[in-house]
XYZ file of C-alpha atoms in Angstrom:
694
model
C -88.444 22.230 138.741
C -86.693 18.884 138.429
C -87.540 15.265 137.554
C -89.234 14.719 140.924
C -91.649 17.617 140.496
C -92.330 16.737 136.833
C -93.281 13.146 137.647
C -95.393 14.386 140.587
C -97.464 16.618 138.306
C -97.716 13.909 135.653
C -98.890 11.331 138.221
C -101.548 13.778 139.435
C -102.794 14.460 135.885
C -102.972 10.743 135.032
C -104.911 10.059 138.248
C -107.236 12.979 137.588
C -107.882 11.861 134.003
C -108.649 8.298 135.107
C -111.001 9.539 137.849
C -112.902 11.734 135.389
C -113.079 8.930 132.843
C -114.597 6.527 135.389
C -116.973 9.258 136.612
C -118.313 9.790 133.089
C -118.320 6.195 131.837
C -119.326 4.223 134.921
C -122.246 6.199 136.325
C -124.270 2.987 136.923
C -121.578 1.118 138.858
C -121.910 1.169 142.680
C -118.103 0.892 143.013
C -117.589 4.110 141.038
C -117.369 6.513 143.995
C -114.796 4.496 145.961
C -112.683 3.983 142.821
C -112.705 7.720 142.088
C -111.903 8.486 145.732
C -108.773 6.336 145.933
C -107.516 7.382 142.475
C -107.971 11.112 143.113
C -106.599 10.962 146.685
C -103.492 9.064 145.541
C -102.989 11.560 142.702
C -103.360 14.537 145.060
C -100.827 13.048 147.491
C -98.386 12.847 144.570
C -98.506 16.666 144.265
C -96.405 17.035 147.435
C -93.057 17.774 145.645
C -94.653 20.059 143.037
C -96.532 22.101 145.663
C -93.427 22.333 147.859
C -91.417 23.681 144.910
C -93.867 26.550 144.330
C -93.052 28.470 147.516
C -89.832 30.145 148.606
C -90.925 30.712 152.200
C -90.507 27.729 154.532
C -93.723 28.615 156.360
C -95.784 28.823 153.152
C -94.260 25.565 151.941
C -95.144 23.824 155.205
C -98.779 25.023 155.137
C -99.207 24.015 151.475
C -97.721 20.541 152.072
C -99.956 20.022 155.113
C -103.021 20.824 152.980
C -101.944 18.334 150.292
C -101.268 15.762 153.003
C -104.972 15.664 153.903
C -105.295 13.372 150.873
C -102.604 11.094 152.324
C -104.589 10.649 155.558
C -107.633 9.277 153.733
C -105.846 7.193 151.084
C -105.763 3.942 153.062
C -109.454 4.105 154.180
C -110.426 4.759 150.556
C -108.379 1.737 149.456
C -110.103 -0.350 152.145
C -113.492 0.810 150.836
C -112.531 -0.226 147.299
C -111.257 -3.664 148.379
C -114.404 -4.377 150.434
C -116.546 -3.210 147.533
C -114.775 -5.512 145.061
C -115.049 -8.366 147.557
C -118.777 -7.533 147.804
C -118.730 -7.649 151.602
C -119.083 -3.933 152.288
C -122.668 -4.442 153.505
C -121.696 -6.809 156.328
C -121.893 -5.198 159.750
C -118.334 -5.901 160.853
C -116.873 -4.584 157.583
C -119.052 -1.466 157.721
C -117.870 -0.795 161.266
C -114.237 -1.415 160.299
C -114.481 0.965 157.349
C -116.208 3.630 159.456
C -113.505 3.241 162.120
C -110.736 3.719 159.549
C -112.269 7.008 158.391
C -112.660 8.168 162.008
C -108.992 7.389 162.765
C -107.912 9.225 159.606
C -109.970 12.238 160.668
C -108.377 12.164 164.143
C -104.985 12.806 162.519
C -106.212 16.142 161.084
C -105.540 18.270 164.210
C -102.048 16.768 164.491
C -101.398 17.390 160.788
C -101.550 21.157 161.325
C -99.187 21.027 164.287
C -95.489 20.167 164.724
C -96.531 16.733 166.084
C -97.075 15.439 162.529
C -94.922 17.453 160.119
C -92.348 19.996 161.289
C -90.814 20.997 157.976
C -90.030 20.171 154.327
C -86.634 19.400 152.774
C -86.550 20.366 149.086
C -84.384 19.633 146.046
C -82.102 16.884 147.443
C -82.924 16.423 144.468
C -85.898 14.557 145.968
C -88.341 16.093 148.426
C -88.922 14.770 151.917
C -90.470 15.664 155.265
C -89.230 16.574 158.701
C -91.524 14.518 160.876
C -92.965 14.783 164.375
C -93.850 12.212 167.037
C -97.297 11.325 165.619
C -96.035 10.574 162.090
C -94.857 6.981 162.918
C -98.360 6.244 164.271
C -99.816 7.421 160.953
C -97.450 5.071 159.095
C -98.596 2.135 161.244
C -102.246 3.016 160.594
C -101.582 3.316 156.865
C -99.738 -0.035 156.733
C -102.344 -1.916 158.806
C -105.245 -0.650 156.701
C -103.469 -1.443 153.421
C -102.421 -4.918 154.564
C -106.006 -5.751 155.498
C -107.172 -4.425 152.116
C -104.642 -6.588 150.266
C -105.658 -9.579 152.388
C -109.325 -9.008 151.493
C -108.533 -8.810 147.769
C -106.347 -11.916 147.955
C -109.115 -13.926 149.660
C -111.701 -13.056 147.047
C -109.131 -13.587 144.247
C -108.661 -17.213 145.321
C -112.415 -17.844 145.291
C -113.247 -15.990 142.071
C -112.702 -16.987 138.465
C -112.927 -15.624 134.947
C -113.409 -11.903 134.391
C -113.731 -10.973 138.067
C -110.517 -12.852 138.918
C -108.602 -10.844 136.300
C -110.118 -7.571 137.530
C -109.077 -8.262 141.125
C -105.607 -9.361 140.026
C -104.907 -6.050 138.270
C -106.392 -3.951 141.064
C -104.184 -5.833 143.539
C -101.053 -5.320 141.386
C -101.878 -1.670 140.689
C -102.269 -0.699 144.329
C -99.280 -2.789 145.328
C -97.193 -0.429 143.179
C -98.948 2.545 144.799
C -98.188 1.054 148.226
C -94.501 0.711 147.280
C -94.553 4.388 146.292
C -95.763 5.269 149.802
C -93.063 3.049 151.340
C -90.334 4.916 149.397
C -91.870 8.236 150.476
C -91.970 7.172 154.142
C -88.398 5.886 153.922
C -87.078 9.238 152.736
C -88.476 10.847 155.911
C -86.188 8.528 157.882
C -83.085 9.366 155.876
C -83.293 6.731 153.107
C -82.188 8.192 149.787
C -84.846 8.296 147.079
C -82.901 7.097 144.021
C -85.829 7.572 141.611
C -89.120 9.501 141.747
C -91.503 7.316 143.717
C -94.445 8.876 141.860
C -93.409 6.752 138.850
C -94.897 3.824 140.786
C -98.225 5.663 141.040
C -98.143 6.228 137.268
C -97.616 2.468 136.828
C -100.560 1.903 139.175
C -102.815 4.096 137.025
C -101.540 2.430 133.836
C -102.463 -1.014 135.228
C -105.922 0.229 136.215
C -106.368 1.699 132.722
C -105.397 -1.647 131.192
C -107.874 -3.455 133.451
C -110.616 -1.079 132.278
C -109.802 -1.583 128.590
C -109.000 -5.304 128.609
C -111.091 -6.683 131.496
C -114.051 -4.273 131.770
C -113.099 -3.051 135.242
C -115.898 -0.880 136.668
C -118.193 -2.426 133.992
C -116.870 -0.001 131.389
C -117.081 -1.277 127.823
C -114.450 0.877 126.145
C -115.118 1.778 122.521
C -111.905 3.444 121.503
C -109.889 3.579 118.329
C -106.622 1.703 118.096
C -104.661 4.811 117.176
C -105.854 6.612 120.309
C -104.925 3.681 122.551
C -101.496 3.520 120.965
C -101.022 7.273 121.338
C -101.996 7.143 125.015
C -99.671 4.235 125.759
C -96.857 5.850 123.858
C -97.324 9.118 125.780
C -97.228 7.355 129.159
C -94.212 5.150 128.432
C -92.340 7.886 126.603
C -92.924 10.360 129.451
C -91.483 7.894 131.951
C -88.570 7.297 129.609
C -87.860 11.005 129.225
C -87.993 11.334 132.992
C -85.321 8.655 133.381
C -83.063 10.373 130.852
C -83.481 13.705 132.643
C -82.475 11.930 135.834
C -79.359 10.746 133.999
C -78.636 14.349 133.190
C -78.888 15.301 136.863
C -76.616 12.435 137.892
C -73.941 13.767 135.534
C -74.304 17.093 137.282
C -75.237 20.655 136.652
C -71.646 21.522 135.706
C -71.944 19.636 132.433
C -75.524 20.245 131.261
C -74.584 20.175 127.572
C -73.199 16.636 127.910
C -76.324 15.585 129.836
C -78.653 16.940 127.145
C -76.539 15.328 124.436
C -76.664 11.895 126.107
C -80.404 12.179 126.726
C -81.102 13.189 123.142
C -78.903 10.400 121.801
C -80.672 7.753 123.901
C -84.108 9.045 122.806
C -83.156 9.126 119.098
C -81.683 5.607 119.198
C -84.613 4.008 121.043
C -87.740 5.857 119.864
C -88.299 3.597 116.829
C -87.794 0.282 118.678
C -90.069 1.648 121.418
C -92.749 2.440 118.825
C -92.556 -1.066 117.302
C -92.693 -2.649 120.737
C -95.839 -0.673 121.653
C -97.559 -1.555 118.373
C -96.944 -5.252 119.070
C -98.118 -4.982 122.695
C -101.245 -3.021 121.682
C -102.177 -5.625 119.082
C -101.507 -8.537 121.391
C -103.214 -7.425 124.569
C -105.858 -4.886 123.596
C -107.026 -5.865 120.122
C -106.849 -9.328 118.603
C -105.560 -9.398 115.057
C -107.972 -10.835 112.513
C -105.888 -13.855 111.690
C -105.552 -14.582 115.397
C -109.230 -14.773 116.141
C -110.034 -16.584 112.881
C -107.600 -19.266 113.963
C -109.156 -19.303 117.434
C -112.652 -19.631 115.935
C -111.457 -22.685 113.991
C -110.171 -24.318 117.169
C -113.343 -23.415 119.070
C -115.495 -24.916 116.297
C -113.593 -28.209 116.551
C -114.174 -28.205 120.305
C -117.899 -27.509 119.860
C -118.307 -30.421 117.451
C -116.845 -32.930 119.885
C -118.247 -31.564 123.142
C -121.703 -32.325 124.500
C -122.806 -30.256 127.478
C -126.173 -28.827 128.410
C -127.591 -26.095 126.179
C -126.864 -23.227 128.562
C -123.214 -24.312 128.974
C -122.646 -24.423 125.201
C -124.311 -21.026 124.721
C -122.471 -19.303 127.580
C -119.071 -20.757 126.610
C -119.639 -19.401 123.066
C -120.492 -15.931 124.386
C -117.414 -15.976 126.645
C -115.223 -17.032 123.713
C -116.547 -14.246 121.472
C -115.865 -11.712 124.247
C -112.179 -12.662 124.318
C -111.687 -13.023 120.539
C -113.828 -10.637 118.508
C -114.485 -8.444 121.583
C -117.971 -7.049 120.858
C -119.628 -4.563 123.204
C -122.367 -7.095 123.832
C -123.314 -10.626 122.801
C -126.366 -12.827 123.245
C -127.787 -16.179 122.164
C -131.552 -16.768 121.883
C -133.008 -20.295 121.655
C -136.415 -21.354 120.367
C -138.896 -22.394 123.064
C -141.465 -24.741 121.520
C -143.868 -24.240 124.449
C -144.126 -20.440 124.087
C -143.290 -20.205 120.359
C -140.704 -17.543 121.212
C -136.927 -17.207 121.203
C -135.675 -16.889 124.804
C -132.387 -15.415 126.001
C -130.149 -18.294 127.261
C -126.712 -16.640 127.402
C -125.491 -13.054 127.236
C -122.765 -10.557 128.038
C -123.438 -6.835 128.637
C -126.965 -7.413 127.335
C -129.325 -4.720 128.592
C -132.595 -6.687 128.751
C -132.056 -9.972 130.610
C -135.701 -11.026 130.026
C -135.652 -10.321 126.295
C -137.825 -12.579 124.121
C -138.793 -12.353 120.473
C -141.735 -14.029 118.785
C -141.233 -16.500 115.949
C -143.743 -14.380 113.974
C -141.371 -11.381 114.036
C -140.562 -10.214 110.488
C -136.807 -10.147 111.167
C -136.928 -13.687 112.575
C -138.835 -14.851 109.491
C -136.211 -13.263 107.210
C -133.410 -15.004 109.118
C -135.242 -18.317 108.780
C -135.994 -17.900 105.083
C -132.647 -16.522 103.880
C -130.255 -18.124 106.391
C -128.024 -15.058 105.989
C -126.319 -12.791 108.510
C -128.097 -9.443 108.892
C -126.355 -6.149 109.712
C -128.979 -4.153 111.614
C -127.600 -0.744 110.629
C -126.547 -1.463 107.047
C -129.078 -3.893 105.623
C -131.427 -1.870 103.399
C -134.244 -4.387 103.863
C -134.402 -3.702 107.608
C -137.415 -1.519 108.408
C -137.401 1.271 110.978
C -139.783 -0.784 113.124
C -137.322 -3.707 113.137
C -134.455 -1.351 113.982
C -136.451 -0.031 116.934
C -136.915 -3.581 118.261
C -133.136 -4.038 118.458
C -132.167 -0.407 119.159
C -132.291 -0.826 122.921
C -130.178 -3.984 122.733
C -127.106 -2.358 121.160
C -126.879 -5.068 118.473
C -124.869 -4.679 115.272
C -125.224 -8.048 113.511
C -127.637 -10.977 113.881
C -126.719 -14.539 112.840
C -129.209 -17.373 112.247
C -128.607 -20.743 113.908
C -130.140 -23.288 111.531
C -130.600 -27.075 111.575
C -132.186 -28.579 108.442
C -133.474 -25.097 107.490
C -135.155 -24.765 110.887
C -134.198 -21.685 112.917
C -133.350 -23.117 116.365
C -131.645 -19.999 117.654
C -130.224 -16.521 117.013
C -126.725 -15.163 117.778
C -126.587 -11.378 118.316
C -123.373 -9.319 118.452
C -122.846 -5.640 119.244
C -120.252 -3.303 117.759
C -116.594 -4.166 118.226
C -114.827 -2.436 121.087
C -112.105 -1.435 118.640
C -114.752 0.615 116.777
C -113.902 -1.358 113.629
C -116.624 -2.536 111.247
C -117.365 -6.205 110.685
C -115.547 -6.992 107.419
C -115.874 -9.835 104.938
C -113.331 -11.927 106.845
C -115.355 -11.458 110.025
C -118.619 -12.465 108.359
C -116.990 -15.534 106.787
C -115.504 -16.699 110.098
C -118.749 -16.036 111.994
C -120.761 -17.934 109.372
C -118.573 -20.987 109.961
C -118.924 -20.543 113.705
C -122.735 -20.271 113.535
C -122.873 -23.579 111.605
C -120.806 -25.424 114.212
C -122.700 -23.721 117.043
C -126.049 -24.787 115.553
C -124.955 -28.434 115.488
C -123.567 -28.263 119.014
C -126.674 -26.571 120.459
C -128.941 -29.066 118.702
C -126.907 -31.979 120.086
C -127.001 -30.428 123.540
C -130.800 -30.060 123.345
C -131.176 -33.713 122.310
C -128.762 -34.692 125.050
C -130.732 -32.739 127.669
C -134.045 -34.232 126.544
C -132.795 -37.829 126.450
C -130.856 -37.496 129.687
C -133.995 -36.252 131.441
C -136.034 -39.058 129.884
C -133.506 -41.655 131.012
C -133.427 -40.230 134.505
C -137.242 -40.216 134.753
C -137.430 -43.805 133.489
C -134.791 -44.897 135.981
C -136.600 -43.172 138.827
C -139.770 -45.022 137.776
C -137.915 -48.336 137.896
C -136.459 -47.519 141.296
C -139.842 -46.390 142.597
C -141.311 -49.805 141.745
C -138.625 -51.546 143.805
C -138.887 -49.034 146.594
C -142.602 -49.826 147.072
C -141.441 -52.998 148.792
C -138.870 -51.147 150.914
C -141.432 -48.595 152.048
C -144.185 -51.183 152.418
C -142.401 -53.110 155.173
C -141.975 -50.220 157.649
C -145.498 -48.993 156.820
C -146.899 -52.438 157.679
C -144.999 -52.423 160.969
C -146.430 -49.007 161.874
C -149.958 -50.082 160.916
C -149.824 -53.386 162.826
C -148.382 -51.847 166.000
C -150.891 -49.001 166.136
C -153.870 -51.138 165.144
C -153.002 -53.792 167.736
C -152.759 -51.221 170.508
C -156.074 -49.646 169.428
C -157.872 -53.040 169.498
C -156.404 -53.933 172.906
C -157.492 -50.622 174.352
C -161.014 -50.838 172.848
C -161.600 -54.402 174.081
C -160.415 -53.509 177.572
C -157.495 -55.880 177.467
C -155.224 -53.252 178.975
C -157.368 -52.716 182.049
C -155.474 -55.194 184.214
C -152.164 -53.450 183.491
C -150.683 -50.777 185.699
C -150.175 -47.213 184.516
C -146.394 -47.769 184.307
C -146.868 -50.910 182.137
C -149.161 -49.046 179.730
C -146.633 -46.175 179.466
C -143.848 -48.696 178.702
C -146.066 -50.297 176.038
C -146.753 -46.907 174.445
C -143.036 -46.034 174.553
C -142.189 -49.310 172.813
C -144.815 -48.790 170.088
C -143.743 -45.162 169.606
C -140.075 -46.143 169.250
C -140.834 -48.844 166.651
C -143.089 -46.471 164.677
C -140.533 -43.646 164.763
C -137.742 -45.975 163.589
C -139.933 -47.166 160.716
C -140.895 -43.596 159.792
C -137.213 -42.599 159.830
C -136.486 -45.513 157.503
C -139.162 -44.307 155.068
C -137.818 -40.734 155.252
C -134.279 -41.891 154.398
C -135.465 -43.875 151.366
C -137.667 -41.083 149.968
C -134.894 -38.530 150.526
C -132.433 -40.640 148.537
C -134.893 -40.964 145.641
C -135.769 -37.249 145.615
C -132.097 -36.219 145.698
C -131.374 -38.466 142.751
C -134.402 -37.267 140.757
C -134.069 -33.510 141.259
C -131.993 -31.393 138.813
C -128.335 -30.758 139.574
C -127.689 -27.558 141.466
C -124.500 -25.545 141.262
C -121.530 -27.807 141.904
C -120.053 -27.557 145.391
C -116.519 -28.923 145.485
C -115.060 -30.193 148.729
C -113.543 -33.185 150.509
C -115.840 -36.199 150.013
C -115.381 -39.343 152.139
C -115.069 -42.054 149.466
C -116.157 -44.918 151.725
C -119.334 -43.090 152.756
C -120.183 -42.183 149.141
C -119.835 -45.844 148.089
C -121.979 -47.070 151.023
C -124.746 -44.571 150.237
C -124.718 -45.490 146.539
C -124.884 -49.242 147.220
C -127.721 -48.685 149.712
C -129.644 -46.741 147.077
C -129.121 -49.473 144.472
C -130.319 -52.040 146.995
C -133.459 -50.027 147.830
C -134.377 -49.880 144.143
C -133.830 -53.639 143.836
C -131.392 -52.910 141.005
C -128.671 -54.871 142.742
C -128.542 -57.532 145.424
C -126.251 -56.198 148.161
C -124.680 -59.672 148.498
C -123.430 -59.453 144.899
C -121.240 -56.423 145.563
C -118.095 -56.139 147.650
C -116.393 -52.969 148.881
C -112.624 -53.061 149.400
C -110.827 -50.109 150.983
C -107.219 -51.147 150.412
C -105.704 -48.042 151.996
C -106.573 -45.946 155.040
C -109.835 -43.891 154.860
C -109.503 -41.335 152.063
C -111.291 -38.382 150.499
C -111.493 -37.038 146.956
C -111.949 -33.394 146.035
C -115.225 -33.380 144.107
C -118.923 -32.540 144.204
C -120.541 -35.120 146.505
C -123.741 -35.475 144.490
C -121.956 -35.975 141.184
C -119.507 -38.499 142.651
C -122.449 -40.608 143.840
C -124.093 -40.300 140.398
C -120.872 -41.477 138.734
C -120.646 -44.494 141.059
C -124.364 -45.208 140.629
C -124.163 -45.294 136.808
C -121.017 -47.436 136.693
C -122.206 -49.984 139.291
C -125.636 -50.153 137.617
C -123.973 -50.752 134.234
C -121.805 -53.465 135.791
C -124.945 -55.177 137.139
C -126.313 -55.319 133.578
C -123.082 -56.811 132.221
C -122.832 -59.802 134.566
C -124.533 -63.169 134.779
C -127.313 -62.980 137.369
C -126.341 -66.280 139.005
C -122.552 -65.921 139.103
C -122.302 -62.142 139.242
C -119.706 -60.419 141.378
C -118.954 -56.696 141.465
C -116.047 -55.259 143.434
C -115.632 -51.583 144.293
C -112.066 -50.965 145.479
C -110.344 -47.820 146.697
C -106.596 -47.203 146.804
C -104.088 -44.358 146.653
C -102.295 -43.830 143.339
C -99.791 -41.496 144.950
C -99.751 -38.829 147.634
C -102.437 -36.676 146.011
C -104.468 -39.061 143.822
C -107.138 -41.627 144.725
C -108.129 -44.504 142.448
C -111.648 -45.992 142.628
C -112.158 -49.209 140.657
C -115.461 -50.849 139.665
C -114.619 -54.434 138.699
C -117.091 -57.002 137.345
C -116.746 -60.619 136.202
C -119.209 -60.155 133.367
C -119.092 -60.700 129.641
C -116.442 -58.069 128.837
C -116.383 -56.219 125.519
C -114.300 -56.024 122.324
C -111.980 -53.095 121.500
C -114.283 -51.605 118.849
C -116.970 -51.094 121.508
C -114.486 -49.737 124.076
C -113.347 -47.083 121.576
C -116.914 -45.708 121.362
C -117.899 -46.274 124.963
C -118.231 -42.595 125.952
C -119.752 -41.414 122.655
C -123.177 -39.838 123.255
C -126.151 -41.945 122.063
C -123.986 -45.023 121.415
C -125.472 -48.165 122.987
C -125.167 -51.935 122.569
C -128.631 -52.560 123.995
C -131.674 -53.409 121.910
C -133.631 -50.482 120.404
C -135.796 -48.786 123.014
C -133.864 -50.289 125.936
C -131.037 -47.777 126.183
C -130.339 -44.162 125.256
C -126.538 -44.414 125.131
C -126.198 -41.473 127.516
C -125.220 -43.134 130.803
C -121.470 -43.361 130.201
C -121.421 -40.084 128.248
C -122.879 -38.385 131.329
C -120.300 -40.149 133.508
C -117.466 -38.783 131.344
C -118.832 -35.227 131.487
C -119.251 -35.374 135.268
C -115.734 -36.764 135.744
C -114.295 -33.967 133.577
C -116.210 -31.354 135.572
C -114.706 -32.757 138.754
C -111.160 -32.666 137.295
C -110.919 -36.450 137.264
C -109.929 -39.142 134.760
C -111.436 -42.476 133.755
C -109.764 -45.575 132.283
C -111.369 -48.789 130.997
C -109.882 -52.277 130.776
C -111.925 -55.191 129.441
C -111.476 -58.740 128.203
C -114.248 -60.736 126.572
C -115.460 -63.539 128.798
C -113.417 -62.293 131.773
C -114.886 -58.935 132.799
C -114.416 -55.170 132.823
C -112.678 -52.689 135.121
C -113.473 -48.961 135.230
C -110.831 -46.907 137.070
C -111.704 -43.431 138.342
C -108.856 -41.132 139.376
C -109.461 -37.965 141.403
C -107.353 -35.555 143.399
C -107.530 -36.458 147.089
C -105.727 -37.765 150.148
C -106.025 -39.303 153.591
C -108.839 -38.215 155.872
């Protein structure tokens, strides 16, 4: 036995442990089988040096190594299966065929494996272990490399498109198997005479350590780990310390067998001098990356509360961002926010994480809900003596530990539910105090978001009504044309006034009428489509290259249809070459619509002039300006311009949400907005987005 065989066995045991852990904990995850396959196959491949060291006979060694090498043949197809599964494309026909083909090719190597064409012998104790290879072995290496490269490419593609938790999961899987791939490269290199200066199985151990971290910190394989801090520390210490001991044993071998006492002395000295610093380092790393310290997350809650108080989004966004924040700070097993629905008189689930029942609702008549409303206090489901067994049963299937009321003026508008901490720690007084503060800020933010949603919808409906009135005229004209053309033709035909015409002349007349009617119908379709697109709720944002000139033309046309703005009063100036901005097309048009509409309200009807100009700020930024020669505004109004519900209009004539919505949409599209205004001269709004030349 030497350092190479020790690390081989250790790598196998770590892989086996991780496979068993995922098998037990992730029985519901469809990716479980492919994860277990690649982890166990990689671990079995690592056994090559240890198995080779067991036999004295060259023939027995060769047979044993060939058996172990079966795992090596199927490693790359298993990795491909995992990458396709994480990319969620394994059901596509071409990917299914590609995966099936990779397994077939791996199986085709089996007959060669048990012949001299693949492996002809084993070289042991150099001190590393390597193979004597046959003519087919280079083909296997090419197959292995091609399959792995495609797997990495697949993971990289989905990594660029993903975000949040999934992005982190893919990142660590990519890094983990990159280390495993490097281990294979070192192993292949030794077969071609390259010296193995350290046990390549150390890289597989690093791979398994990264996967373990992804499971604990980023819920890889949908495993919510409930594990005590001491156990995590012990596991990390064992892994790192084992690698460290391995390196010191290697130092002993480098010194040589002739001076073993000196080697042991140096190894022992290094271990004694570094064990305490290593322990301190691991404690700090464990606290930082696996479990947030209390003072850390209390500070984070304070910052998040400040953000909630100044941010107005829709209700679902506020709720989901709160759940996401709690997942990364307090780290509960599950979290959920329920909001009161005045139409059903129930509390509906609006945001959740690891919540078992996605359709969960609870009646406002529920005894626990009434207690939350009356007392306004946080309830611990398992510890509160006032909780009845019936109430515990209602929440038993939801894995909830504490329930927090969300109150506004003593009215329960919502409920925040949290499961047990992943660290297996109890919620202490500091936790309850911090969460109480958070629930207060969250209540205010959710209430503001509800008001914002209601008023924004009301403003949009009112605006659509105004536009519809103006559009009656726009639709009326083409409808009149259609009616007159068809009615005239009908009268002519009935009175026999077409009898003197030839068949060709009548066909030409019909073609002419049909063309005019179709053009008019197309005109009506365009107008109604523009109104319906504006009126319908926003879908998921789709970011892409948006032609700025086209977006401005479509917005001005819409304003003209609604008779909100005379097209002669507005001027478009494209100062540079045609450009695009990277944004959601629908939201960009809404931003332009609101700003141009506001400008039309701020100018004198007789002398009004509105200019929409487009220019390049620099190589990757586009500036869109909406300039009016209206009344302008003082600084005290400019300072509050984007504050929700602030308006200078008479009561009942404005909600104060138009510019607040503009600001939110610009932020969502990674843009900026600037305002310049002078009383009696006019106002300029400047929008800046990422973009470039078309």
